[in-house]
Amino acid sequence: MEEKPHWLQVLVLTLGELVFAVIAIPLYIFFVLPKYPEGSLPGFSPIIAEGVSPAIAVAGAIGVLVLSLGLVLLLCKAFGYDKLKTDEVELLMQGFSVLDLVPIFAAAGFAEEFLFRVVCADVLGLVASAVLFTAVHLAYWKKPLLLLDVFVLALVLGAFYLFTKSLLLCAIAHGTYNLLLAVFMKNGWIPTR
């Protein structure tokens, strides 16, 4: 049996991540949009909530990134990388270059933030959306420390979204977090203890 072309695997994984956006669209239309004045598009327009300084918003996105990466690195240092790594993530890291991961993580950042921050945080609240976000990361269920990291990331991104109302900044922070973590893993920069 012939192996699928590499670009096709990247495309399939990228499209797989976009499923979250497909799920989010009807929820956004029926549950989020009716709560806002006609013509407004929460999460999309304006790009950053009125009254929030763009410099503060960008600094906040960088802060989210530093805090999130710092937490996972701290957990690795305290408990060892083996307590956090999963077979699924290892396969992804071994099978793809960092450049291959860019579209996958960009799609994940956009689609997951659209569903869990723009829709779920708006409709269900910050904590419930963080619990749902953690629950869908099924590959991590055997790694409680990794679930803790995902939950904290969800809370931080959720709070950041509620402050900025910016899907774009949250998606960039999320995708960049995933990509930087991949770079750290591929280069062996993750503390093993």
PDB file of C-alpha atoms in Angstrom:
ATOM      1  CA  MET A   1       0.000   0.000   0.000  1.00  0.00           C
ATOM      2  CA  GLU A   2       1.358   3.410  -0.970  1.00  0.00           C
ATOM      3  CA  GLU A   3       1.860   6.034   1.704  1.00  0.00           C
ATOM      4  CA  LYS A   4      -0.114   9.255   1.298  1.00  0.00           C
ATOM      5  CA  PRO A   5       1.897  12.220   0.003  1.00  0.00           C
ATOM      6  CA  HIS A   6       3.249  14.345   2.853  1.00  0.00           C
ATOM      7  CA  TRP A   7       1.403  17.508   1.746  1.00  0.00           C
ATOM      8  CA  LEU A   8      -1.843  15.544   1.768  1.00  0.00           C
ATOM      9  CA  GLN A   9      -1.306  14.502   5.382  1.00  0.00           C
ATOM     10  CA  VAL A  10      -0.719  18.144   6.335  1.00  0.00           C
ATOM     11  CA  LEU A  11      -3.861  19.171   4.421  1.00  0.00           C
ATOM     12  CA  VAL A  12      -5.997  16.493   6.093  1.00  0.00           C
ATOM     13  CA  LEU A  13      -4.787  17.458   9.582  1.00  0.00           C
ATOM     14  CA  THR A  14      -5.342  21.153   8.825  1.00  0.00           C
ATOM     15  CA  LEU A  15      -8.880  20.512   7.576  1.00  0.00           C
ATOM     16  CA  GLY A  16      -9.492  18.270  10.587  1.00  0.00           C
ATOM     17  CA  GLU A  17      -8.710  21.185  12.879  1.00  0.00           C
ATOM     18  CA  LEU A  18     -11.161  23.392  10.973  1.00  0.00           C
ATOM     19  CA  VAL A  19     -14.013  21.077  11.984  1.00  0.00           C
ATOM     20  CA  PHE A  20     -14.217  23.094  15.201  1.00  0.00           C
ATOM     21  CA  ALA A  21     -15.017  26.207  13.123  1.00  0.00           C
ATOM     22  CA  VAL A  22     -17.718  24.312  11.207  1.00  0.00           C
ATOM     23  CA  ILE A  23     -19.299  23.352  14.533  1.00  0.00           C
ATOM     24  CA  ALA A  24     -18.966  26.932  15.789  1.00  0.00           C
ATOM     25  CA  ILE A  25     -20.687  28.667  12.846  1.00  0.00           C
ATOM     26  CA  PRO A  26     -24.310  27.632  13.562  1.00  0.00           C
ATOM     27  CA  LEU A  27     -23.799  28.086  17.314  1.00  0.00           C
ATOM     28  CA  TYR A  28     -22.420  31.572  16.660  1.00  0.00           C
ATOM     29  CA  ILE A  29     -25.374  32.451  14.414  1.00  0.00           C
ATOM     30  CA  PHE A  30     -28.076  31.153  16.754  1.00  0.00           C
ATOM     31  CA  PHE A  31     -26.662  31.828  20.225  1.00  0.00           C
ATOM     32  CA  VAL A  32     -24.085  34.630  20.042  1.00  0.00           C
ATOM     33  CA  LEU A  33     -25.264  37.035  17.353  1.00  0.00           C
ATOM     34  CA  PRO A  34     -28.780  37.528  18.817  1.00  0.00           C
ATOM     35  CA  LYS A  35     -27.217  38.859  22.049  1.00  0.00           C
ATOM     36  CA  TYR A  36     -25.509  41.768  20.261  1.00  0.00           C
ATOM     37  CA  PRO A  37     -26.782  44.790  18.306  1.00  0.00           C
ATOM     38  CA  GLU A  38     -27.642  44.161  14.685  1.00  0.00           C
ATOM     39  CA  GLY A  39     -24.648  44.448  12.394  1.00  0.00           C
ATOM     40  CA  SER A  40     -22.035  43.657  15.052  1.00  0.00           C
ATOM     41  CA  LEU A  41     -19.855  40.571  14.740  1.00  0.00           C
ATOM     42  CA  PRO A  42     -18.485  39.694  18.189  1.00  0.00           C
ATOM     43  CA  GLY A  43     -14.951  38.370  17.960  1.00  0.00           C
ATOM     44  CA  PHE A  44     -14.499  39.669  14.425  1.00  0.00           C
ATOM     45  CA  SER A  45     -15.411  43.335  14.349  1.00  0.00           C
ATOM     46  CA  PRO A  46     -13.939  45.450  15.719  1.00  0.00           C
ATOM     47  CA  ILE A  47     -10.687  43.475  15.786  1.00  0.00           C
ATOM     48  CA  ILE A  48     -10.087  44.630  19.374  1.00  0.00           C
ATOM     49  CA  ALA A  49     -12.869  45.724  21.716  1.00  0.00           C
ATOM     50  CA  GLU A  50     -13.562  49.446  21.766  1.00  0.00           C
ATOM     51  CA  GLY A  51     -11.777  51.138  24.627  1.00  0.00           C
ATOM     52  CA  VAL A  52      -8.953  48.582  24.697  1.00  0.00           C
ATOM     53  CA  SER A  53      -5.604  49.964  23.627  1.00  0.00           C
ATOM     54  CA  PRO A  54      -4.059  47.934  20.773  1.00  0.00           C
ATOM     55  CA  ALA A  55      -0.687  48.110  22.548  1.00  0.00           C
ATOM     56  CA  ILE A  56      -2.222  46.693  25.742  1.00  0.00           C
ATOM     57  CA  ALA A  57      -3.994  43.985  23.736  1.00  0.00           C
ATOM     58  CA  VAL A  58      -0.793  42.916  21.950  1.00  0.00           C
ATOM     59  CA  ALA A  59       1.123  42.998  25.244  1.00  0.00           C
ATOM     60  CA  GLY A  60      -1.641  40.844  26.713  1.00  0.00           C
ATOM     61  CA  ALA A  61      -1.296  38.329  23.876  1.00  0.00           C
ATOM     62  CA  ILE A  62       2.448  38.150  24.511  1.00  0.00           C
ATOM     63  CA  GLY A  63       1.725  37.748  28.218  1.00  0.00           C
ATOM     64  CA  VAL A  64      -0.671  34.872  27.490  1.00  0.00           C
ATOM     65  CA  LEU A  65       2.070  33.228  25.432  1.00  0.00           C
ATOM     66  CA  VAL A  66       4.784  33.673  28.052  1.00  0.00           C
ATOM     67  CA  LEU A  67       2.511  32.531  30.898  1.00  0.00           C
ATOM     68  CA  SER A  68       1.317  29.458  28.978  1.00  0.00           C
ATOM     69  CA  LEU A  69       4.771  28.397  27.811  1.00  0.00           C
ATOM     70  CA  GLY A  70       6.180  29.127  31.252  1.00  0.00           C
ATOM     71  CA  LEU A  71       3.594  26.864  32.882  1.00  0.00           C
ATOM     72  CA  VAL A  72       4.289  23.888  30.627  1.00  0.00           C
ATOM     73  CA  LEU A  73       8.053  24.332  31.000  1.00  0.00           C
ATOM     74  CA  LEU A  74       7.663  24.619  34.787  1.00  0.00           C
ATOM     75  CA  LEU A  75       5.552  21.449  34.867  1.00  0.00           C
ATOM     76  CA  CYS A  76       8.177  19.644  32.767  1.00  0.00           C
ATOM     77  CA  LYS A  77      10.959  20.857  35.067  1.00  0.00           C
ATOM     78  CA  ALA A  78       9.063  19.831  38.203  1.00  0.00           C
ATOM     79  CA  PHE A  79       7.645  16.487  37.060  1.00  0.00           C
ATOM     80  CA  GLY A  80       9.627  15.539  33.947  1.00  0.00           C
ATOM     81  CA  TYR A  81       8.684  15.687  30.309  1.00  0.00           C
ATOM     82  CA  ASP A  82       7.507  12.056  30.342  1.00  0.00           C
ATOM     83  CA  LYS A  83       4.625  13.039  32.655  1.00  0.00           C
ATOM     84  CA  LEU A  84       3.368  15.461  30.002  1.00  0.00           C
ATOM     85  CA  LYS A  85       4.172  13.956  26.604  1.00  0.00           C
ATOM     86  CA  THR A  86       1.647  11.830  24.740  1.00  0.00           C
ATOM     87  CA  ASP A  87       2.177   9.291  21.979  1.00  0.00           C
ATOM     88  CA  GLU A  88      -0.039  11.323  19.632  1.00  0.00           C
ATOM     89  CA  VAL A  89       1.990  14.497  20.114  1.00  0.00           C
ATOM     90  CA  GLU A  90       5.251  12.552  19.732  1.00  0.00           C
ATOM     91  CA  LEU A  91       4.042  11.129  16.387  1.00  0.00           C
ATOM     92  CA  LEU A  92       3.099  14.600  15.201  1.00  0.00           C
ATOM     93  CA  MET A  93       6.491  15.987  16.215  1.00  0.00           C
ATOM     94  CA  GLN A  94       8.414  13.151  14.555  1.00  0.00           C
ATOM     95  CA  GLY A  95       6.379  13.014  11.363  1.00  0.00           C
ATOM     96  CA  PHE A  96       6.306  16.683  10.484  1.00  0.00           C
ATOM     97  CA  SER A  97       8.708  19.589  10.239  1.00  0.00           C
ATOM     98  CA  VAL A  98       8.010  22.843  12.047  1.00  0.00           C
ATOM     99  CA  LEU A  99       6.978  24.364   8.693  1.00  0.00           C
ATOM    100  CA  ASP A 100       4.494  21.525   8.167  1.00  0.00           C
ATOM    101  CA  LEU A 101       2.975  22.325  11.552  1.00  0.00           C
ATOM    102  CA  VAL A 102       2.337  26.008  10.757  1.00  0.00           C
ATOM    103  CA  PRO A 103      -0.940  25.512   8.809  1.00  0.00           C
ATOM    104  CA  ILE A 104      -2.114  22.822  11.233  1.00  0.00           C
ATOM    105  CA  PHE A 105      -1.528  25.028  14.275  1.00  0.00           C
ATOM    106  CA  ALA A 106      -2.902  28.142  12.543  1.00  0.00           C
ATOM    107  CA  ALA A 107      -6.108  26.245  11.770  1.00  0.00           C
ATOM    108  CA  ALA A 108      -6.244  24.889  15.331  1.00  0.00           C
ATOM    109  CA  GLY A 109      -5.701  28.354  16.791  1.00  0.00           C
ATOM    110  CA  PHE A 110      -8.455  29.924  14.709  1.00  0.00           C
ATOM    111  CA  ALA A 111     -11.032  27.128  14.874  1.00  0.00           C
ATOM    112  CA  GLU A 112     -10.619  26.259  18.557  1.00  0.00           C
ATOM    113  CA  GLU A 113     -10.636  29.901  19.614  1.00  0.00           C
ATOM    114  CA  PHE A 114     -13.730  30.576  17.511  1.00  0.00           C
ATOM    115  CA  LEU A 115     -15.617  27.698  19.126  1.00  0.00           C
ATOM    116  CA  PHE A 116     -14.348  27.795  22.698  1.00  0.00           C
ATOM    117  CA  ARG A 117     -13.736  31.497  23.246  1.00  0.00           C
ATOM    118  CA  VAL A 118     -16.053  33.405  20.907  1.00  0.00           C
ATOM    119  CA  VAL A 119     -18.978  30.994  21.203  1.00  0.00           C
ATOM    120  CA  CYS A 120     -18.629  28.933  24.396  1.00  0.00           C
ATOM    121  CA  ALA A 121     -17.127  31.627  26.641  1.00  0.00           C
ATOM    122  CA  ASP A 122     -19.817  34.058  25.488  1.00  0.00           C
ATOM    123  CA  VAL A 123     -22.706  31.614  25.933  1.00  0.00           C
ATOM    124  CA  LEU A 124     -21.570  29.350  28.807  1.00  0.00           C
ATOM    125  CA  GLY A 125     -18.990  31.455  30.617  1.00  0.00           C
ATOM    126  CA  LEU A 126     -15.269  31.260  31.169  1.00  0.00           C
ATOM    127  CA  VAL A 127     -14.995  28.165  33.382  1.00  0.00           C
ATOM    128  CA  ALA A 128     -17.480  26.022  31.418  1.00  0.00           C
ATOM    129  CA  SER A 129     -15.736  26.852  28.143  1.00  0.00           C
ATOM    130  CA  ALA A 130     -12.369  25.945  29.725  1.00  0.00           C
ATOM    131  CA  VAL A 131     -13.789  22.606  30.909  1.00  0.00           C
ATOM    132  CA  LEU A 132     -15.124  21.855  27.402  1.00  0.00           C
ATOM    133  CA  PHE A 133     -11.814  22.857  25.810  1.00  0.00           C
ATOM    134  CA  THR A 134      -9.984  20.515  28.175  1.00  0.00           C
ATOM    135  CA  ALA A 135     -12.472  17.715  27.530  1.00  0.00           C
ATOM    136  CA  VAL A 136     -11.938  17.730  23.760  1.00  0.00           C
ATOM    137  CA  HIS A 137      -8.207  17.176  24.167  1.00  0.00           C
ATOM    138  CA  LEU A 138      -8.829  13.430  24.428  1.00  0.00           C
ATOM    139  CA  ALA A 139      -5.231  12.486  23.673  1.00  0.00           C
ATOM    140  CA  TYR A 140      -4.242  13.967  27.024  1.00  0.00           C
ATOM    141  CA  TRP A 141      -6.676  12.112  29.285  1.00  0.00           C
ATOM    142  CA  LYS A 142      -3.990   9.797  30.655  1.00  0.00           C
ATOM    143  CA  LYS A 143      -1.791  12.778  31.540  1.00  0.00           C
ATOM    144  CA  PRO A 144      -3.374  14.800  34.389  1.00  0.00           C
ATOM    145  CA  LEU A 145      -0.560  17.371  34.412  1.00  0.00           C
ATOM    146  CA  LEU A 146      -1.081  18.007  30.716  1.00  0.00           C
ATOM    147  CA  LEU A 147      -4.808  18.390  31.294  1.00  0.00           C
ATOM    148  CA  LEU A 148      -4.029  20.926  34.007  1.00  0.00           C
ATOM    149  CA  ASP A 149      -1.872  22.850  31.527  1.00  0.00           C
ATOM    150  CA  VAL A 150      -4.644  22.758  28.900  1.00  0.00           C
ATOM    151  CA  PHE A 151      -7.233  23.903  31.448  1.00  0.00           C
ATOM    152  CA  VAL A 152      -5.078  26.823  32.621  1.00  0.00           C
ATOM    153  CA  LEU A 153      -4.352  27.771  28.988  1.00  0.00           C
ATOM    154  CA  ALA A 154      -8.109  27.747  28.322  1.00  0.00           C
ATOM    155  CA  LEU A 155      -8.788  29.974  31.337  1.00  0.00           C
ATOM    156  CA  VAL A 156      -6.057  32.423  30.367  1.00  0.00           C
ATOM    157  CA  LEU A 157      -7.143  32.573  26.721  1.00  0.00           C
ATOM    158  CA  GLY A 158     -10.774  32.880  27.795  1.00  0.00           C
ATOM    159  CA  ALA A 159     -10.028  35.771  30.128  1.00  0.00           C
ATOM    160  CA  PHE A 160      -7.930  37.395  27.418  1.00  0.00           C
ATOM    161  CA  TYR A 161     -10.794  37.021  24.922  1.00  0.00           C
ATOM    162  CA  LEU A 162     -13.336  38.468  27.345  1.00  0.00           C
ATOM    163  CA  PHE A 163     -11.020  41.462  27.848  1.00  0.00           C
ATOM    164  CA  THR A 164     -10.157  42.111  24.189  1.00  0.00           C
ATOM    165  CA  LYS A 165     -13.083  40.492  22.329  1.00  0.00           C
ATOM    166  CA  SER A 166     -10.474  39.652  19.688  1.00  0.00           C
ATOM    167  CA  LEU A 167     -10.639  36.274  17.998  1.00  0.00           C
ATOM    168  CA  LEU A 168      -7.612  37.273  15.919  1.00  0.00           C
ATOM    169  CA  LEU A 169      -5.313  37.907  18.902  1.00  0.00           C
ATOM    170  CA  CYS A 170      -6.487  34.774  20.719  1.00  0.00           C
ATOM    171  CA  ALA A 171      -6.002  32.643  17.603  1.00  0.00           C
ATOM    172  CA  ILE A 172      -2.505  34.062  17.059  1.00  0.00           C
ATOM    173  CA  ALA A 173      -1.572  33.456  20.710  1.00  0.00           C
ATOM    174  CA  HIS A 174      -2.959  29.895  20.631  1.00  0.00           C
ATOM    175  CA  GLY A 175      -1.338  28.946  17.315  1.00  0.00           C
ATOM    176  CA  THR A 176       1.972  30.520  18.330  1.00  0.00           C
ATOM    177  CA  TYR A 177       1.894  28.676  21.663  1.00  0.00           C
ATOM    178  CA  ASN A 178       1.441  25.358  19.845  1.00  0.00           C
ATOM    179  CA  LEU A 179       4.180  26.193  17.343  1.00  0.00           C
ATOM    180  CA  LEU A 180       6.693  27.355  19.961  1.00  0.00           C
ATOM    181  CA  LEU A 181       6.022  24.261  22.040  1.00  0.00           C
ATOM    182  CA  ALA A 182       6.688  22.152  18.934  1.00  0.00           C
ATOM    183  CA  VAL A 183       9.971  24.009  18.340  1.00  0.00           C
ATOM    184  CA  PHE A 184      10.956  23.440  21.979  1.00  0.00           C
ATOM    185  CA  MET A 185      10.111  19.735  21.706  1.00  0.00           C
ATOM    186  CA  LYS A 186      11.867  19.224  18.370  1.00  0.00           C
ATOM    187  CA  ASN A 187      15.038  20.899  19.626  1.00  0.00           C
ATOM    188  CA  GLY A 188      15.086  19.147  22.993  1.00  0.00           C
ATOM    189  CA  TRP A 189      14.619  22.398  24.921  1.00  0.00           C
ATOM    190  CA  ILE A 190      11.942  20.900  27.170  1.00  0.00           C
ATOM    191  CA  PRO A 191      13.347  20.197  30.648  1.00  0.00           C
ATOM    192  CA  THR A 192      13.265  16.498  31.479  1.00  0.00           C
ATOM    193  CA  ARG A 193      13.720  17.262  35.206  1.00  0.00           C
TER     194      ARG A 193
END
